[in-house]
C-alpha atoms as a printed R data frame, in Angstrom:
    type eleno elety resid chain resno       x      y       z
1   ATOM     1    CA   MET     A     1  66.769 25.851 -50.898
2   ATOM     2    CA   ASN     A     2  63.085 24.713 -50.232
3   ATOM     3    CA   SER     A     3  61.498 21.624 -51.544
4   ATOM     4    CA   SER     A     4  59.181 22.173 -54.151
5   ATOM     5    CA   GLU     A     5  55.900 19.975 -55.277
6   ATOM     6    CA   GLU     A     6  55.169 19.183 -58.867
7   ATOM     7    CA   ILE     A     7  51.553 18.233 -59.655
8   ATOM     8    CA   ALA     A     8  51.149 16.157 -62.845
9   ATOM     9    CA   VAL     A     9  47.552 15.848 -64.083
10  ATOM    10    CA   SER     A    10  46.978 14.114 -67.148
11  ATOM    11    CA   GLY     A    11  43.421 12.744 -68.107
12  ATOM    12    CA   MET     A    12  45.107 11.114 -71.399
13  ATOM    13    CA   SER     A    13  47.537  8.885 -70.033
14  ATOM    14    CA   ALA     A    14  46.270  7.950 -66.651
15  ATOM    15    CA   GLY     A    15  47.478  4.531 -66.418
16  ATOM    16    CA   ARG     A    16  45.847  0.987 -66.553
17  ATOM    17    CA   SER     A    17  43.756  1.483 -63.291
18  ATOM    18    CA   ALA     A    18  42.388  4.798 -64.275
19  ATOM    19    CA   MET     A    19  41.170  3.504 -67.542
20  ATOM    20    CA   ARG     A    20  38.676  1.549 -65.903
21  ATOM    21    CA   MET     A    21  36.939  5.246 -65.199
22  ATOM    22    CA   GLY     A    22  34.630  6.466 -67.832
23  ATOM    23    CA   PRO     A    23  35.517  9.121 -70.017
24  ATOM    24    CA   ALA     A    24  33.214 11.658 -68.436
25  ATOM    25    CA   GLU     A    25  34.369 10.750 -65.060
26  ATOM    26    CA   LEU     A    26  37.714 10.938 -66.358
27  ATOM    27    CA   VAL     A    27  37.395 14.425 -67.606
28  ATOM    28    CA   GLN     A    28  35.583 15.572 -64.313
29  ATOM    29    CA   ALA     A    29  38.215 14.148 -62.013
30  ATOM    30    CA   ALA     A    30  41.273 15.632 -64.274
31  ATOM    31    CA   ALA     A    31  39.393 19.054 -64.115
32  ATOM    32    CA   MET     A    32  38.729 18.991 -60.156
33  ATOM    33    CA   ALA     A    33  42.133 17.848 -59.843
34  ATOM    34    CA   ARG     A    34  43.510 20.711 -61.885
35  ATOM    35    CA   ARG     A    35  41.447 23.160 -59.894
36  ATOM    36    CA   PHE     A    36  42.660 21.863 -56.490
37  ATOM    37    CA   TYR     A    37  46.366 20.954 -57.273
38  ATOM    38    CA   LEU     A    38  47.233 23.613 -59.673
39  ATOM    39    CA   GLU     A    39  45.151 26.766 -59.416
40  ATOM    40    CA   GLY     A    40  44.500 26.155 -55.435
41  ATOM    41    CA   LYS     A    41  40.865 26.195 -55.239
42  ATOM    42    CA   SER     A    42  38.970 24.877 -52.307
43  ATOM    43    CA   LYS     A    43  36.950 22.017 -52.461
44  ATOM    44    CA   ILE     A    44  33.654 24.199 -51.551
45  ATOM    45    CA   GLN     A    45  34.640 26.245 -54.643
46  ATOM    46    CA   ILE     A    46  35.159 23.402 -56.899
47  ATOM    47    CA   ALA     A    47  31.587 21.595 -55.356
48  ATOM    48    CA   GLU     A    48  30.007 25.024 -56.152
49  ATOM    49    CA   GLU     A    49  31.341 25.135 -59.802
50  ATOM    50    CA   PHE     A    50  30.372 21.439 -60.748
51  ATOM    51    CA   GLY     A    51  27.331 21.165 -59.094
52  ATOM    52    CA   VAL     A    52  28.285 18.698 -56.574
53  ATOM    53    CA   SER     A    53  28.888 18.605 -52.468
54  ATOM    54    CA   ARG     A    54  32.304 18.958 -51.085
55  ATOM    55    CA   PHE     A    55  32.233 15.107 -49.823
56  ATOM    56    CA   LYS     A    56  31.866 13.920 -53.677
57  ATOM    57    CA   VAL     A    57  34.867 16.497 -54.651
58  ATOM    58    CA   ALA     A    58  36.947 14.728 -51.740
59  ATOM    59    CA   ARG     A    59  36.189 11.114 -52.952
60  ATOM    60    CA   VAL     A    60  36.899 12.245 -56.505
61  ATOM    61    CA   LEU     A    61  40.150 13.712 -55.412
62  ATOM    62    CA   GLU     A    62  41.045 10.604 -53.636
63  ATOM    63    CA   THR     A    63  40.249  8.360 -56.333
64  ATOM    64    CA   ALA     A    64  42.373 10.562 -58.737
65  ATOM    65    CA   LEU     A    65  45.652  9.683 -56.284
66  ATOM    66    CA   GLU     A    66  44.498  6.181 -55.934
67  ATOM    67    CA   ARG     A    67  44.250  5.404 -59.648
68  ATOM    68    CA   ASP     A    68  47.583  7.488 -60.661
69  ATOM    69    CA   LEU     A    69  45.496 10.172 -62.406
70  ATOM    70    CA   VAL     A    70  47.418 12.713 -60.352
71  ATOM    71    CA   ARG     A    71  50.917 12.218 -59.427
72  ATOM    72    CA   ILE     A    72  52.465 14.217 -56.802
73  ATOM    73    CA   GLU     A    73  56.293 14.915 -56.859
74  ATOM    74    CA   ILE     A    74  58.283 16.653 -54.136
75  ATOM    75    CA   ARG     A    75  61.736 17.614 -55.709
76  ATOM    76    CA   VAL     A    76  64.495 19.400 -54.279
77  ATOM    77    CA   PRO     A    77  67.434 20.752 -56.550
78  ATOM    78    CA   ALA     A    78  69.873 17.943 -57.303
79  ATOM    79    CA   GLU     A    79  72.730 18.880 -55.570
80  ATOM    80    CA   LEU     A    80  70.771 18.785 -52.134
81  ATOM    81    CA   ASP     A    81  69.922 15.626 -50.399
82  ATOM    82    CA   ALA     A    82  66.904 15.505 -48.773
83  ATOM    83    CA   GLU     A    83  66.828 12.146 -46.985
84  ATOM    84    CA   ARG     A    84  70.124 12.600 -45.688
85  ATOM    85    CA   SER     A    85  69.534 15.950 -44.370
86  ATOM    86    CA   ASP     A    86  66.787 15.039 -42.262
87  ATOM    87    CA   ALA     A    87  68.005 12.049 -40.941
88  ATOM    88    CA   LEU     A    88  71.385 14.144 -39.845
89  ATOM    89    CA   ARG     A    89  69.105 16.816 -38.414
90  ATOM    90    CA   ALA     A    90  67.386 14.246 -36.499
91  ATOM    91    CA   ARG     A    91  70.336 12.414 -35.190
92  ATOM    92    CA   TYR     A    92  72.266 15.239 -33.861
93  ATOM    93    CA   GLY     A    93  68.950 17.768 -32.698
94  ATOM    94    CA   LEU     A    94  69.959 20.165 -34.742
95  ATOM    95    CA   ARG     A    95  67.509 23.152 -35.975
96  ATOM    96    CA   HIS     A    96  68.691 22.970 -39.387
97  ATOM    97    CA   ALA     A    97  70.906 20.156 -41.547
98  ATOM    98    CA   VAL     A    98  71.625 20.604 -45.305
99  ATOM    99    CA   VAL     A    99  73.330 17.849 -47.434
100 ATOM   100    CA   VAL     A   100  75.118 18.520 -50.489
101 ATOM   101    CA   GLU     A   101  76.483 15.908 -53.139
102 ATOM   102    CA   SER     A   102  80.120 15.392 -52.808
103 ATOM   103    CA   PRO     A   103  82.011 16.099 -55.561
104 ATOM   104    CA   ALA     A   104  84.005 13.229 -57.406
105 ATOM   105    CA   ASP     A   105  87.282 13.996 -55.592
106 ATOM   106    CA   VAL     A   106  85.984 14.261 -52.140
107 ATOM   107    CA   GLU     A   107  88.729 12.496 -50.521
108 ATOM   108    CA   GLU     A   108  91.200 15.036 -51.307
109 ATOM   109    CA   SER     A   109  88.686 18.161 -50.845
110 ATOM   110    CA   PRO     A   110  87.410 19.033 -47.680
111 ATOM   111    CA   ASP     A   111  84.845 21.883 -47.802
112 ATOM   112    CA   PRO     A   112  83.970 21.750 -51.076
113 ATOM   113    CA   GLU     A   113  83.368 25.201 -52.510
114 ATOM   114    CA   ASN     A   114  79.697 23.907 -52.907
115 ATOM   115    CA   LEU     A   115  79.142 24.244 -49.550
116 ATOM   116    CA   GLY     A   116  79.564 27.640 -49.491
117 ATOM   117    CA   GLU     A   117  77.193 28.382 -51.980
118 ATOM   118    CA   VAL     A   118  74.631 26.494 -50.363
119 ATOM   119    CA   ALA     A   119  75.384 27.871 -47.096
120 ATOM   120    CA   ALA     A   120  75.083 31.250 -48.480
121 ATOM   121    CA   ASP     A   121  71.558 30.656 -49.641
122 ATOM   122    CA   LEU     A   122  70.556 29.164 -46.083
123 ATOM   123    CA   LEU     A   123  71.906 32.380 -44.276
124 ATOM   124    CA   GLY     A   124  69.957 34.464 -46.615
125 ATOM   125    CA   GLU     A   125  66.767 32.328 -45.078
126 ATOM   126    CA   LEU     A   126  68.100 32.772 -41.735
127 ATOM   127    CA   VAL     A   127  69.446 36.455 -41.202
128 ATOM   128    CA   ASN     A   128  66.623 38.820 -40.532
129 ATOM   129    CA   GLU     A   129  66.401 42.748 -40.367
130 ATOM   130    CA   GLY     A   130  68.732 44.173 -37.692
131 ATOM   131    CA   ASP     A   131  70.491 40.871 -36.530
132 ATOM   132    CA   VAL     A   132  74.054 40.633 -36.247
133 ATOM   133    CA   LEU     A   133  75.763 38.337 -37.964
134 ATOM   134    CA   GLY     A   134  79.456 37.187 -36.632
135 ATOM   135    CA   LEU     A   135  81.854 35.446 -39.304
136 ATOM   136    CA   ALA     A   136  84.674 33.524 -38.002
137 ATOM   137    CA   TRP     A   137  87.824 32.492 -39.968
138 ATOM   138    CA   GLY     A   138  87.643 29.569 -42.611
139 ATOM   139    CA   ARG     A   139  88.070 28.769 -46.159
140 ATOM   140    CA   SER     A   140  84.408 27.609 -46.089
141 ATOM   141    CA   THR     A   141  83.118 30.682 -44.566
142 ATOM   142    CA   ILE     A   142  85.236 32.952 -47.305
143 ATOM   143    CA   HIS     A   143  83.518 31.108 -49.851
144 ATOM   144    CA   MET     A   144  80.155 31.281 -48.398
145 ATOM   145    CA   ALA     A   145  80.480 35.064 -48.440
146 ATOM   146    CA   ALA     A   146  81.677 35.140 -51.970
147 ATOM   147    CA   ALA     A   147  78.371 33.496 -52.855
148 ATOM   148    CA   LEU     A   148  75.866 35.955 -50.879
149 ATOM   149    CA   ASP     A   149  73.688 37.749 -53.173
150 ATOM   150    CA   ARG     A   150  70.939 38.522 -50.683
151 ATOM   151    CA   LEU     A   151  70.867 39.282 -46.857
152 ATOM   152    CA   PRO     A   152  68.647 41.770 -45.396
153 ATOM   153    CA   PRO     A   153  69.922 44.729 -43.454
154 ATOM   154    CA   CYS     A   154  72.236 43.763 -40.518
155 ATOM   155    CA   THR     A   155  75.461 44.160 -38.723
156 ATOM   156    CA   VAL     A   156  78.408 41.978 -39.752
157 ATOM   157    CA   VAL     A   157  81.069 41.321 -37.365
158 ATOM   158    CA   GLN     A   158  84.402 39.418 -37.771
159 ATOM   159    CA   LEU     A   159  84.365 36.742 -34.516
160 ATOM   160    CA   THR     A   160  88.155 35.525 -35.024
161 ATOM   161    CA   GLY     A   161  91.497 36.936 -36.046
162 ATOM   162    CA   VAL     A   162  93.185 35.686 -39.517
163 ATOM   163    CA   TYR     A   163  95.306 33.039 -40.246
164 ATOM   164    CA   ASP     A   164  97.572 35.334 -41.494
165 ATOM   165    CA   ALA     A   165  97.498 39.320 -41.055
166 ATOM   166    CA   GLY     A   166  99.080 39.539 -44.480
167 ATOM   167    CA   THR     A   167  96.246 38.144 -46.337
168 ATOM   168    CA   ALA     A   168  93.878 39.645 -44.233
169 ATOM   169    CA   GLU     A   169  92.164 41.744 -47.238
170 ATOM   170    CA   ARG     A   170  91.658 38.030 -49.193
171 ATOM   171    CA   GLY     A   171  90.601 36.229 -45.978
172 ATOM   172    CA   SER     A   172  88.063 36.701 -43.329
173 ATOM   173    CA   VAL     A   173  88.186 40.587 -43.346
174 ATOM   174    CA   GLU     A   174  87.295 40.852 -46.979
175 ATOM   175    CA   ALA     A   175  84.274 38.269 -45.950
176 ATOM   176    CA   VAL     A   176  82.836 40.461 -43.349
177 ATOM   177    CA   ARG     A   177  82.868 43.365 -45.934
178 ATOM   178    CA   ARG     A   178  81.558 41.442 -48.605
179 ATOM   179    CA   ALA     A   179  78.598 40.428 -46.413
180 ATOM   180    CA   ALA     A   180  77.925 44.012 -44.963
181 ATOM   181    CA   GLN     A   181  77.986 45.058 -48.704
182 ATOM   182    CA   VAL     A   182  75.241 42.894 -49.632
183 ATOM   183    CA   SER     A   183  73.107 43.597 -46.501
184 ATOM   184    CA   GLY     A   184  73.938 47.255 -46.660
185 ATOM   185    CA   GLY     A   185  74.838 46.884 -42.849
186 ATOM   186    CA   ASP     A   186  77.897 48.046 -41.106
187 ATOM   187    CA   ALA     A   187  81.192 45.956 -40.696
188 ATOM   188    CA   HIS     A   188  83.376 45.427 -37.980
189 ATOM   189    CA   PRO     A   189  86.667 43.517 -39.331
190 ATOM   190    CA   ILE     A   190  89.538 42.506 -37.267
191 ATOM   191    CA   TYR     A   191  92.828 43.482 -38.426
192 ATOM   192    CA   ALA     A   192  94.980 40.991 -36.159
193 ATOM   193    CA   PRO     A   193  96.205 37.350 -36.215
194 ATOM   194    CA   MET     A   194  94.236 34.259 -34.652
195 ATOM   195    CA   LEU     A   195  97.114 33.138 -32.704
196 ATOM   196    CA   LEU     A   196  99.672 35.616 -30.879
197 ATOM   197    CA   PRO     A   197 103.135 34.480 -29.256
198 ATOM   198    CA   ASP     A   198 101.915 34.830 -25.725
199 ATOM   199    CA   VAL     A   199  98.936 35.872 -23.584
200 ATOM   200    CA   ALA     A   200 100.079 39.470 -22.883
201 ATOM   201    CA   THR     A   201 100.316 40.430 -26.900
202 ATOM   202    CA   ALA     A   202  96.916 38.853 -26.998
203 ATOM   203    CA   GLU     A   203  95.400 40.954 -24.341
204 ATOM   204    CA   ALA     A   204  97.289 44.061 -25.482
205 ATOM   205    CA   LEU     A   205  95.582 43.667 -28.972
206 ATOM   206    CA   ARG     A   206  91.636 42.981 -27.589
207 ATOM   207    CA   HIS     A   207  92.116 46.809 -26.322
208 ATOM   208    CA   GLN     A   208  93.162 48.305 -29.468
209 ATOM   209    CA   THR     A   209  90.112 50.648 -30.601
210 ATOM   210    CA   GLY     A   210  89.085 48.772 -33.620
211 ATOM   211    CA   ILE     A   211  89.609 45.006 -32.072
212 ATOM   212    CA   ALA     A   212  87.640 46.263 -28.881
213 ATOM   213    CA   ARG     A   213  84.991 47.516 -30.922
214 ATOM   214    CA   ALA     A   214  84.116 44.352 -32.609
215 ATOM   215    CA   PHE     A   215  84.424 42.204 -29.542
216 ATOM   216    CA   GLU     A   216  81.495 44.930 -28.052
217 ATOM   217    CA   TYR     A   217  79.457 42.921 -30.776
218 ATOM   218    CA   PHE     A   218  80.252 39.581 -29.697
219 ATOM   219    CA   ASP     A   219  77.471 39.380 -27.159
220 ATOM   220    CA   LYS     A   220  75.150 40.654 -29.227
221 ATOM   221    CA   VAL     A   221  75.293 38.270 -32.204
222 ATOM   222    CA   THR     A   222  72.203 36.664 -33.298
223 ATOM   223    CA   VAL     A   223  73.553 34.356 -36.376
224 ATOM   224    CA   ALA     A   224  76.965 33.228 -36.398
225 ATOM   225    CA   CYS     A   225  78.975 31.065 -39.304
226 ATOM   226    CA   VAL     A   226  81.791 28.870 -37.962
227 ATOM   227    CA   SER     A   227  84.242 26.397 -39.721
228 ATOM   228    CA   ILE     A   228  85.396 23.155 -38.319
229 ATOM   229    CA   GLY     A   229  88.769 22.004 -38.551
230 ATOM   230    CA   SER     A   230  90.389 18.426 -37.969
231 ATOM   231    CA   TRP     A   231  93.769 18.336 -35.940
232 ATOM   232    CA   GLU     A   232  96.194 17.453 -38.734
233 ATOM   233    CA   PRO     A   233  97.881 19.554 -41.241
234 ATOM   234    CA   GLY     A   234  96.362 21.567 -43.845
235 ATOM   235    CA   ILE     A   235  92.777 20.898 -42.213
236 ATOM   236    CA   SER     A   236  93.325 22.971 -39.033
237 ATOM   237    CA   THR     A   237  94.863 26.679 -39.489
238 ATOM   238    CA   VAL     A   238  95.376 26.615 -35.685
239 ATOM   239    CA   HIS     A   239  97.150 23.275 -35.958
240 ATOM   240    CA   ASP     A   240  99.428 24.679 -38.518
241 ATOM   241    CA   MET     A   241 100.003 27.989 -36.768
242 ATOM   242    CA   LEU     A   242 101.630 26.310 -33.852
243 ATOM   243    CA   THR     A   243 104.790 25.062 -33.228
244 ATOM   244    CA   GLU     A   244 105.817 21.331 -33.346
245 ATOM   245    CA   GLU     A   245 106.196 21.068 -29.669
246 ATOM   246    CA   GLU     A   246 102.716 22.809 -29.127
247 ATOM   247    CA   ARG     A   247 101.062 20.251 -31.479
248 ATOM   248    CA   ALA     A   248 102.754 17.527 -29.896
249 ATOM   249    CA   HIS     A   249 101.317 18.907 -26.326
250 ATOM   250    CA   TYR     A   250  97.449 19.424 -27.216
251 ATOM   251    CA   SER     A   251  97.790 16.033 -29.052
252 ATOM   252    CA   THR     A   252  98.369 14.264 -25.797
253 ATOM   253    CA   LEU     A   253  95.164 16.150 -24.829
254 ATOM   254    CA   GLY     A   254  93.155 14.154 -27.316
255 ATOM   255    CA   VAL     A   255  92.477 16.863 -29.385
256 ATOM   256    CA   ALA     A   256  90.325 15.872 -32.371
257 ATOM   257    CA   ALA     A   257  88.657 19.021 -33.715
258 ATOM   258    CA   GLU     A   258  89.332 22.818 -33.689
259 ATOM   259    CA   MET     A   259  86.239 25.252 -33.869
260 ATOM   260    CA   SER     A   260  87.329 29.329 -34.061
261 ATOM   261    CA   ALA     A   261  90.560 28.444 -31.832
262 ATOM   262    CA   HIS     A   262  88.857 26.351 -29.440
263 ATOM   263    CA   LEU     A   263  89.684 22.764 -29.216
264 ATOM   264    CA   PHE     A   264  87.361 19.604 -28.643
265 ATOM   265    CA   ASP     A   265  88.072 15.958 -28.004
266 ATOM   266    CA   SER     A   266  86.125 13.253 -29.854
267 ATOM   267    CA   ASP     A   267  83.478 13.510 -27.340
268 ATOM   268    CA   GLY     A   268  82.879 17.091 -27.867
269 ATOM   269    CA   ARG     A   269  84.736 18.406 -24.576
270 ATOM   270    CA   ARG     A   270  87.028 21.450 -24.861
271 ATOM   271    CA   VAL     A   271  90.658 20.654 -24.159
272 ATOM   272    CA   GLY     A   272  93.642 22.962 -24.121
273 ATOM   273    CA   ARG     A   273  91.746 25.928 -23.056
274 ATOM   274    CA   ASP     A   274  94.747 28.110 -22.054
275 ATOM   275    CA   LEU     A   275  95.322 28.329 -26.028
276 ATOM   276    CA   GLY     A   276  92.418 30.479 -26.164
277 ATOM   277    CA   GLU     A   277  94.082 33.235 -23.945
278 ATOM   278    CA   ARG     A   278  96.683 33.611 -26.587
279 ATOM   279    CA   CYS     A   279  93.691 33.823 -29.397
280 ATOM   280    CA   ILE     A   280  91.974 36.883 -30.827
281 ATOM   281    CA   THR     A   281  88.440 35.068 -30.960
282 ATOM   282    CA   VAL     A   282  84.813 34.961 -29.559
283 ATOM   283    CA   LYS     A   283  84.685 32.983 -26.499
284 ATOM   284    CA   ALA     A   284  83.075 29.405 -26.344
285 ATOM   285    CA   ASP     A   285  80.406 30.805 -23.812
286 ATOM   286    CA   GLN     A   286  79.447 33.368 -26.084
287 ATOM   287    CA   LEU     A   287  78.789 31.023 -28.965
288 ATOM   288    CA   ARG     A   288  76.888 28.879 -26.597
289 ATOM   289    CA   ARG     A   289  74.519 31.767 -26.316
290 ATOM   290    CA   VAL     A   290  74.362 32.725 -29.980
291 ATOM   291    CA   PRO     A   291  70.665 31.691 -30.867
292 ATOM   292    CA   GLU     A   292  71.966 30.152 -34.583
293 ATOM   293    CA   VAL     A   293  75.364 28.742 -35.001
294 ATOM   294    CA   VAL     A   294  75.929 27.901 -38.352
295 ATOM   295    CA   ALA     A   295  78.711 25.318 -38.975
296 ATOM   296    CA   ILE     A   296  79.970 24.849 -42.816
297 ATOM   297    CA   ALA     A   297  82.231 21.712 -42.769
298 ATOM   298    CA   GLY     A   298  82.374 18.688 -44.918
299 ATOM   299    CA   GLY     A   299  84.685 15.710 -46.568
300 ATOM   300    CA   GLN     A   300  85.859 12.589 -45.546
301 ATOM   301    CA   ARG     A   301  88.858 14.132 -43.713
302 ATOM   302    CA   LYS     A   302  86.865 16.530 -41.586
303 ATOM   303    CA   ALA     A   303  84.072 13.792 -40.682
304 ATOM   304    CA   ALA     A   304  85.055 13.079 -37.373
305 ATOM   305    CA   ALA     A   305  85.889 16.518 -36.433
306 ATOM   306    CA   ILE     A   306  82.421 17.683 -37.385
307 ATOM   307    CA   ASP     A   307  80.956 14.790 -35.195
308 ATOM   308    CA   ALA     A   308  83.389 16.105 -32.287
309 ATOM   309    CA   VAL     A   309  82.203 19.604 -32.590
310 ATOM   310    CA   LEU     A   310  78.405 18.937 -33.051
311 ATOM   311    CA   ARG     A   311  78.781 16.981 -29.742
312 ATOM   312    CA   SER     A   312  80.020 20.252 -27.826
313 ATOM   313    CA   GLY     A   313  76.497 21.593 -28.088
314 ATOM   314    CA   LEU     A   314  77.952 24.870 -29.583
315 ATOM   315    CA   VAL     A   315  76.426 24.103 -33.063
316 ATOM   316    CA   THR     A   316  72.543 24.558 -33.900
317 ATOM   317    CA   SER     A   317  72.894 23.824 -37.854
318 ATOM   318    CA   LEU     A   318  74.785 22.285 -40.210
319 ATOM   319    CA   VAL     A   319  75.896 22.437 -44.047
320 ATOM   320    CA   THR     A   320  77.783 19.467 -45.146
321 ATOM   321    CA   ASP     A   321  78.092 17.004 -47.829
322 ATOM   322    CA   THR     A   322  77.312 13.113 -48.239
323 ATOM   323    CA   SER     A   323  80.580 11.917 -47.684
324 ATOM   324    CA   ALA     A   324  80.611 13.848 -44.251
325 ATOM   325    CA   ALA     A   325  77.181 12.975 -43.526
326 ATOM   326    CA   ASP     A   326  77.191  9.126 -44.214
327 ATOM   327    CA   TYR     A   327  80.033  9.127 -41.720
328 ATOM   328    CA   LEU     A   328  78.134 10.913 -39.132
329 ATOM   329    CA   MET     A   329  75.296  8.897 -39.260
330 ATOM   330    CA   ALA     A   330  77.152  5.839 -38.083
331 ATOM   331    CA   ALA     A   331  79.492  7.580 -35.720
332 ATOM   332    CA   GLY     A   332  79.321  6.444 -32.131
333 ATOM   333    CA   PRO     A   333  76.398  6.759 -29.772
334 ATOM   334    CA   ASN     A   334  73.863  9.430 -30.211
335 ATOM   335    CA   PRO     A   335  74.741 12.872 -29.158
336 ATOM   336    CA   LYS     A   336  72.740 14.734 -26.551
337 ATOM   337    CA   PRO     A   337  70.352 17.163 -29.101
338 ATOM   338    CA   ALA     A   338  72.303 19.799 -30.167
339 ATOM   339    CA   LEU     A   339  69.419 22.484 -29.185
340 ATOM   340    CA   ASN     A   340  70.155 21.745 -25.584
341 ATOM   341    CA   ARG     A   341  73.080 23.964 -25.972
342 ATOM   342    CA   THR     A   342  74.694 22.122 -22.962
343 ATOM   343    CA   ASP     A   343  78.496 22.057 -22.316
344 ATOM   344    CA   PRO     A   344  79.754 18.612 -22.116
345 ATOM   345    CA   ASP     A   345  81.953 19.084 -19.417
346 ATOM   346    CA   GLY     A   346  78.958 20.665 -17.150
347 ATOM   347    CA   ILE     A   347  81.042 23.744 -16.672
């Protein structure tokens, strides 16, 4: 995940300009550069070794760079796009933005699986011992959990119910168990659907012992991992769980995106708040108080939805792909910095 610097030091093929240096100068410059860049010695140490002043060492090192005797290359793994990542982070005021190369079939692949692999590495950096890690339902979070190979000891809690209770063992429940197994911490899964038919049923489920215990951890979550859905079939679990009449109703409210059963318009404002009363999910205000909320979402079909959720101020970090990143960099006016964590509704 981190950038690495490769120092190439060569006295034999130093380039045309460096050949203007005499052979003794070349050998000495190469030796000093090797001590400084590869061996980590200070300029004072090098000066003492060669019997010159540290100012002379500084001039030699500067000349070595100018004349191509030393080449410094900053490299990241091939699948990461460092330039887009930094630009996206700055545009949305994120704490972290990691952009990976889109697969060839990106138009048909929302949330490519490699997003989960990179997100797993990112969580390995962000989670500290004693943290409470929250995982919301989503294919990308499930892929992320499957790719986890390191986490410090932490508690893992499920932040939403599942898309289909009959597949819980293969979905977010298993993701919570997997993360807890890797970390060696406690797991608090939720064996309940995300969306219930009415408010009364949802309220009753929230008071069931296992679910209530998970809910008790929501205000303690320090790192949360969430997915984002576009308001269209197959790209939003909530959209797919509703009836045609309900979909039409929420569409009239201008829904552009969904995250953890919370709906957003294109400006990042929450709409259709009544839906949350029927859902087993973390509240939006609770997410807003989580220090680190990492969203995993990519692909052209999700790009507009990602923009909407980022404008909500709920997300602090993003793992996405180049296809979505290109859209985001050109999407509308600059948003408010996400790290302000302000509610676009002012509520």
